Amino acid sequence: MIIPETLIETERQSMLILLTGAAGFLGSHLTDRLLAEGHEVIGLDNFVTGDRENLRHLENNPKFRLMEQDVSNFIQVDEPLDYVMHFASPASPNPSSPLGYPNLPIQTLKAGALGTYNSLGLAKAHRARFLLASTSEVYGDPTVHPQSEEYWGNCDPIGPRSVYDEAKRFAEALTMAYHNVHGVRTHIVRIFNTYGPRMRLDDGRVVPNFIQQALRKEPLTIYGTGEQTRSFCYVSDLIEGIYRLMLTDEALPVNIGNPNETSIKDFALIINKLCQNEAGIITRYAETLGDDPQRRQPDITRAKSILQWEPKVELTEGLNRTIDYMRRKLGIPAGQE
Ligand code: UDP
């Protein structure tokens, strides 16, 4: 049978992709996007911080397979892979949650160091492309504002955030080395604060903490002065940026995030308003997180020019969708919180 040229082209465009951290918040949204684009996904996760519920809807999807494994061990895949994407890592800095990386310091260092080494080795062996999920944490507590990709960062190598920051900085260096020495086609995305459905309610980060407190009509706990800033990006915007980046030839790091900067105190007021919570806020100076970056805002000039990408979802719209998700998870009926 003669296969039409167009079909051959379609087949070639469908890739087999191994994604580490597929059960996580970002990993599961990325899995959905890759499947929607017609690719096949092998999702690797050891469920230390990932959640099986995030992948439940894919149980009978023939284009998705789960590989339950720790990314810091050697990864064996026999079928030819087209792409490896490394998203596995704890990501919450909050020591009061068992899922925060201060409580998983060695796992976090291993996921960023050995996990990147194994994922890059896999990509090299398969002549596959590679994308690293890096982070705005490589900029540490920045002295330059907003942060562009040229900024080198301000990190304490043994500080409370070092297990995450230094692992990701090492991961970036290793990715560039594989690109330069072995010619692996690599990409690095520096992800700024992202929020949305499937964030874990118990990981201690500001979005799930504040929304849960607001839905329960409790005061929102502000660590430190509340003057520190973040710039929050809705998950669908982030995934769009990553999908565009993975199809380019750009090897240098690209910031993806929303430049809409807000202080944590103002952020708390917005969430209280959206949840009609009148319990207000309380300031917990004692719980100030060590090395808490004081200002964070992405410069997305590169993403705009290379990817023709910029975020579209307004903060209140994204928060309303996230509040709906968390309300359902907590079993609080709409209007009765
Ligand atoms: N934060 C807060 N109350 C909370 C949780 C976090 O005030 O209940 C603050 C935290 O100190 C930081 C900001 O919110 O300044 C964002 O924290 P998150 O853990 O979400 O992530 P980060 O951006 O620091 O990695």
PDB file of N, CA, C and O in Angstrom, residues 128-165:
ATOM      1  N   ALA A 128      17.503  12.083  21.103  1.00  0.00           N
ATOM      2  CA  ALA A 128      16.245  12.811  21.308  1.00  0.00           C
ATOM      3  C   ALA A 128      16.545  14.247  21.718  1.00  0.00           C
ATOM      4  O   ALA A 128      17.659  14.569  22.150  1.00  0.00           O
ATOM      5  N   ARG A 129      15.565  15.099  21.594  1.00  0.00           N
ATOM      6  CA  ARG A 129      15.703  16.467  22.088  1.00  0.00           C
ATOM      7  C   ARG A 129      15.424  16.479  23.589  1.00  0.00           C
ATOM      8  O   ARG A 129      14.865  15.526  24.133  1.00  0.00           O
ATOM      9  N   PHE A 130      15.810  17.587  24.237  1.00  0.00           N
ATOM     10  CA  PHE A 130      15.722  17.631  25.697  1.00  0.00           C
ATOM     11  C   PHE A 130      15.262  19.003  26.141  1.00  0.00           C
ATOM     12  O   PHE A 130      15.718  20.024  25.612  1.00  0.00           O
ATOM     13  N   LEU A 131      14.368  19.018  27.123  1.00  0.00           N
ATOM     14  CA  LEU A 131      13.956  20.303  27.711  1.00  0.00           C
ATOM     15  C   LEU A 131      14.038  20.204  29.233  1.00  0.00           C
ATOM     16  O   LEU A 131      13.521  19.257  29.827  1.00  0.00           O
ATOM     17  N   LEU A 132      14.710  21.182  29.837  1.00  0.00           N
ATOM     18  CA  LEU A 132      14.853  21.238  31.291  1.00  0.00           C
ATOM     19  C   LEU A 132      13.887  22.265  31.874  1.00  0.00           C
ATOM     20  O   LEU A 132      13.865  23.421  31.438  1.00  0.00           O
ATOM     21  N   ALA A 133      13.129  21.826  32.886  1.00  0.00           N
ATOM     22  CA  ALA A 133      12.329  22.778  33.657  1.00  0.00           C
ATOM     23  C   ALA A 133      13.237  23.407  34.701  1.00  0.00           C
ATOM     24  O   ALA A 133      13.576  22.790  35.705  1.00  0.00           O
ATOM     25  N   SER A 134      13.684  24.633  34.444  1.00  0.00           N
ATOM     26  CA  SER A 134      14.449  25.363  35.444  1.00  0.00           C
ATOM     27  C   SER A 134      13.514  26.381  36.117  1.00  0.00           C
ATOM     28  O   SER A 134      12.286  26.257  36.014  1.00  0.00           O
ATOM     29  N   THR A 135      14.079  27.349  36.779  1.00  0.00           N
ATOM     30  CA  THR A 135      13.266  28.140  37.705  1.00  0.00           C
ATOM     31  C   THR A 135      13.813  29.556  37.890  1.00  0.00           C
ATOM     32  O   THR A 135      15.024  29.785  37.749  1.00  0.00           O
ATOM     33  N   SER A 136      12.940  30.444  38.273  1.00  0.00           N
ATOM     34  CA  SER A 136      13.363  31.797  38.652  1.00  0.00           C
ATOM     35  C   SER A 136      14.251  31.763  39.893  1.00  0.00           C
ATOM     36  O   SER A 136      14.931  32.742  40.198  1.00  0.00           O
ATOM     37  N   GLU A 137      14.243  30.634  40.628  1.00  0.00           N
ATOM     38  CA  GLU A 137      15.106  30.513  41.807  1.00  0.00           C
ATOM     39  C   GLU A 137      16.583  30.552  41.443  1.00  0.00           C
ATOM     40  O   GLU A 137      17.422  30.756  42.327  1.00  0.00           O
ATOM     41  N   VAL A 138      16.932  30.343  40.165  1.00  0.00           N
ATOM     42  CA  VAL A 138      18.358  30.472  39.807  1.00  0.00           C
ATOM     43  C   VAL A 138      18.814  31.917  40.001  1.00  0.00           C
ATOM     44  O   VAL A 138      20.010  32.179  40.095  1.00  0.00           O
ATOM     45  N   TYR A 139      17.879  32.863  40.065  1.00  0.00           N
ATOM     46  CA  TYR A 139      18.236  34.266  40.317  1.00  0.00           C
ATOM     47  C   TYR A 139      18.351  34.558  41.820  1.00  0.00           C
ATOM     48  O   TYR A 139      18.726  35.672  42.206  1.00  0.00           O
ATOM     49  N   GLY A 140      17.973  33.589  42.666  1.00  0.00           N
ATOM     50  CA  GLY A 140      18.078  33.764  44.115  1.00  0.00           C
ATOM     51  C   GLY A 140      17.221  34.934  44.585  1.00  0.00           C
ATOM     52  O   GLY A 140      16.091  35.127  44.138  1.00  0.00           O
ATOM     53  N   ASP A 141      17.783  35.702  45.529  1.00  0.00           N
ATOM     54  CA  ASP A 141      17.128  36.940  45.990  1.00  0.00           C
ATOM     55  C   ASP A 141      17.714  38.055  45.124  1.00  0.00           C
ATOM     56  O   ASP A 141      18.783  38.599  45.424  1.00  0.00           O
ATOM     57  N   PRO A 142      17.044  38.406  44.029  1.00  0.00           N
ATOM     58  CA  PRO A 142      17.720  39.180  42.979  1.00  0.00           C
ATOM     59  C   PRO A 142      18.012  40.617  43.359  1.00  0.00           C
ATOM     60  O   PRO A 142      17.238  41.274  44.053  1.00  0.00           O
ATOM     61  N   THR A 143      19.165  41.076  42.886  1.00  0.00           N
ATOM     62  CA  THR A 143      19.540  42.476  43.082  1.00  0.00           C
ATOM     63  C   THR A 143      19.252  43.287  41.821  1.00  0.00           C
ATOM     64  O   THR A 143      19.515  44.483  41.782  1.00  0.00           O
ATOM     65  N   VAL A 144      18.754  42.622  40.799  1.00  0.00           N
ATOM     66  CA  VAL A 144      18.414  43.272  39.530  1.00  0.00           C
ATOM     67  C   VAL A 144      16.921  43.061  39.302  1.00  0.00           C
ATOM     68  O   VAL A 144      16.397  41.974  39.569  1.00  0.00           O
ATOM     69  N   HIS A 145      16.235  44.083  38.811  1.00  0.00           N
ATOM     70  CA  HIS A 145      14.784  43.997  38.705  1.00  0.00           C
ATOM     71  C   HIS A 145      14.287  44.703  37.441  1.00  0.00           C
ATOM     72  O   HIS A 145      14.698  45.835  37.209  1.00  0.00           O
ATOM     73  N   PRO A 146      13.453  44.112  36.624  1.00  0.00           N
ATOM     74  CA  PRO A 146      13.047  42.707  36.635  1.00  0.00           C
ATOM     75  C   PRO A 146      14.206  41.807  36.219  1.00  0.00           C
ATOM     76  O   PRO A 146      15.253  42.310  35.823  1.00  0.00           O
ATOM     77  N   GLN A 147      14.015  40.500  36.309  1.00  0.00           N
ATOM     78  CA  GLN A 147      15.116  39.588  36.035  1.00  0.00           C
ATOM     79  C   GLN A 147      15.108  39.151  34.563  1.00  0.00           C
ATOM     80  O   GLN A 147      14.133  38.568  34.093  1.00  0.00           O
ATOM     81  N   SER A 148      16.190  39.496  33.881  1.00  0.00           N
ATOM     82  CA  SER A 148      16.342  39.006  32.502  1.00  0.00           C
ATOM     83  C   SER A 148      17.298  37.813  32.547  1.00  0.00           C
ATOM     84  O   SER A 148      17.986  37.585  33.551  1.00  0.00           O
ATOM     85  N   GLU A 149      17.338  37.073  31.444  1.00  0.00           N
ATOM     86  CA  GLU A 149      18.138  35.841  31.399  1.00  0.00           C
ATOM     87  C   GLU A 149      19.631  36.123  31.557  1.00  0.00           C
ATOM     88  O   GLU A 149      20.404  35.235  31.897  1.00  0.00           O
ATOM     89  N   GLU A 150      20.045  37.354  31.312  1.00  0.00           N
ATOM     90  CA  GLU A 150      21.481  37.683  31.424  1.00  0.00           C
ATOM     91  C   GLU A 150      21.923  37.813  32.878  1.00  0.00           C
ATOM     92  O   GLU A 150      23.118  37.754  33.174  1.00  0.00           O
ATOM     93  N   TYR A 151      20.976  38.014  33.791  1.00  0.00           N
ATOM     94  CA  TYR A 151      21.335  38.215  35.198  1.00  0.00           C
ATOM     95  C   TYR A 151      21.852  36.899  35.807  1.00  0.00           C
ATOM     96  O   TYR A 151      21.247  35.853  35.607  1.00  0.00           O
ATOM     97  N   TRP A 152      22.979  36.968  36.560  1.00  0.00           N
ATOM     98  CA  TRP A 152      23.615  35.758  37.086  1.00  0.00           C
ATOM     99  C   TRP A 152      23.033  35.276  38.402  1.00  0.00           C
ATOM    100  O   TRP A 152      23.314  34.173  38.845  1.00  0.00           O
ATOM    101  N   GLY A 153      22.301  36.120  39.094  1.00  0.00           N
ATOM    102  CA  GLY A 153      21.663  35.655  40.315  1.00  0.00           C
ATOM    103  C   GLY A 153      22.419  35.995  41.586  1.00  0.00           C
ATOM    104  O   GLY A 153      23.582  36.390  41.567  1.00  0.00           O
ATOM    105  N   ASN A 154      21.723  35.837  42.693  1.00  0.00           N
ATOM    106  CA  ASN A 154      22.253  36.163  44.023  1.00  0.00           C
ATOM    107  C   ASN A 154      21.834  35.039  44.972  1.00  0.00           C
ATOM    108  O   ASN A 154      20.788  35.112  45.613  1.00  0.00           O
ATOM    109  N   CYS A 155      22.629  33.975  44.978  1.00  0.00           N
ATOM    110  CA  CYS A 155      22.256  32.763  45.728  1.00  0.00           C
ATOM    111  C   CYS A 155      23.277  32.447  46.807  1.00  0.00           C
ATOM    112  O   CYS A 155      24.480  32.587  46.597  1.00  0.00           O
ATOM    113  N   ASP A 156      22.771  31.969  47.956  1.00  0.00           N
ATOM    114  CA  ASP A 156      23.637  31.466  49.018  1.00  0.00           C
ATOM    115  C   ASP A 156      23.789  29.955  48.801  1.00  0.00           C
ATOM    116  O   ASP A 156      22.803  29.218  48.891  1.00  0.00           O
ATOM    117  N   PRO A 157      24.984  29.474  48.529  1.00  0.00           N
ATOM    118  CA  PRO A 157      25.140  28.048  48.209  1.00  0.00           C
ATOM    119  C   PRO A 157      24.835  27.092  49.359  1.00  0.00           C
ATOM    120  O   PRO A 157      24.662  25.898  49.123  1.00  0.00           O
ATOM    121  N   ILE A 158      24.747  27.609  50.584  1.00  0.00           N
ATOM    122  CA  ILE A 158      24.375  26.708  51.694  1.00  0.00           C
ATOM    123  C   ILE A 158      23.151  27.238  52.464  1.00  0.00           C
ATOM    124  O   ILE A 158      22.870  26.802  53.575  1.00  0.00           O
ATOM    125  N   GLY A 159      22.425  28.182  51.882  1.00  0.00           N
ATOM    126  CA  GLY A 159      21.244  28.759  52.532  1.00  0.00           C
ATOM    127  C   GLY A 159      20.050  27.809  52.502  1.00  0.00           C
ATOM    128  O   GLY A 159      20.122  26.723  51.908  1.00  0.00           O
ATOM    129  N   PRO A 160      18.911  28.215  53.133  1.00  0.00           N
ATOM    130  CA  PRO A 160      17.735  27.339  53.215  1.00  0.00           C
ATOM    131  C   PRO A 160      17.167  26.937  51.850  1.00  0.00           C
ATOM    132  O   PRO A 160      16.558  25.877  51.727  1.00  0.00           O
ATOM    133  N   ARG A 161      17.363  27.758  50.825  1.00  0.00           N
ATOM    134  CA  ARG A 161      16.831  27.416  49.501  1.00  0.00           C
ATOM    135  C   ARG A 161      17.872  26.750  48.607  1.00  0.00           C
ATOM    136  O   ARG A 161      17.599  26.440  47.449  1.00  0.00           O
ATOM    137  N   SER A 162      19.079  26.562  49.157  1.00  0.00           N
ATOM    138  CA  SER A 162      20.188  26.137  48.290  1.00  0.00           C
ATOM    139  C   SER A 162      19.961  24.773  47.665  1.00  0.00           C
ATOM    140  O   SER A 162      20.394  24.532  46.541  1.00  0.00           O
ATOM    141  N   VAL A 163      19.261  23.877  48.373  1.00  0.00           N
ATOM    142  CA  VAL A 163      19.110  22.519  47.821  1.00  0.00           C
ATOM    143  C   VAL A 163      18.340  22.552  46.500  1.00  0.00           C
ATOM    144  O   VAL A 163      18.567  21.739  45.607  1.00  0.00           O
ATOM    145  N   TYR A 164      17.445  23.498  46.390  1.00  0.00           N
ATOM    146  CA  TYR A 164      16.678  23.638  45.139  1.00  0.00           C
ATOM    147  C   TYR A 164      17.442  24.510  44.146  1.00  0.00           C
ATOM    148  O   TYR A 164      17.651  24.118  42.992  1.00  0.00           O
ATOM    149  N   ASP A 165      17.872  25.700  44.608  1.00  0.00           N
ATOM    150  CA  ASP A 165      18.522  26.663  43.709  1.00  0.00           C
ATOM    151  C   ASP A 165      19.784  26.089  43.075  1.00  0.00           C
ATOM    152  O   ASP A 165      19.985  26.182  41.867  1.00  0.00           O
TER     153      ASP A 165
END
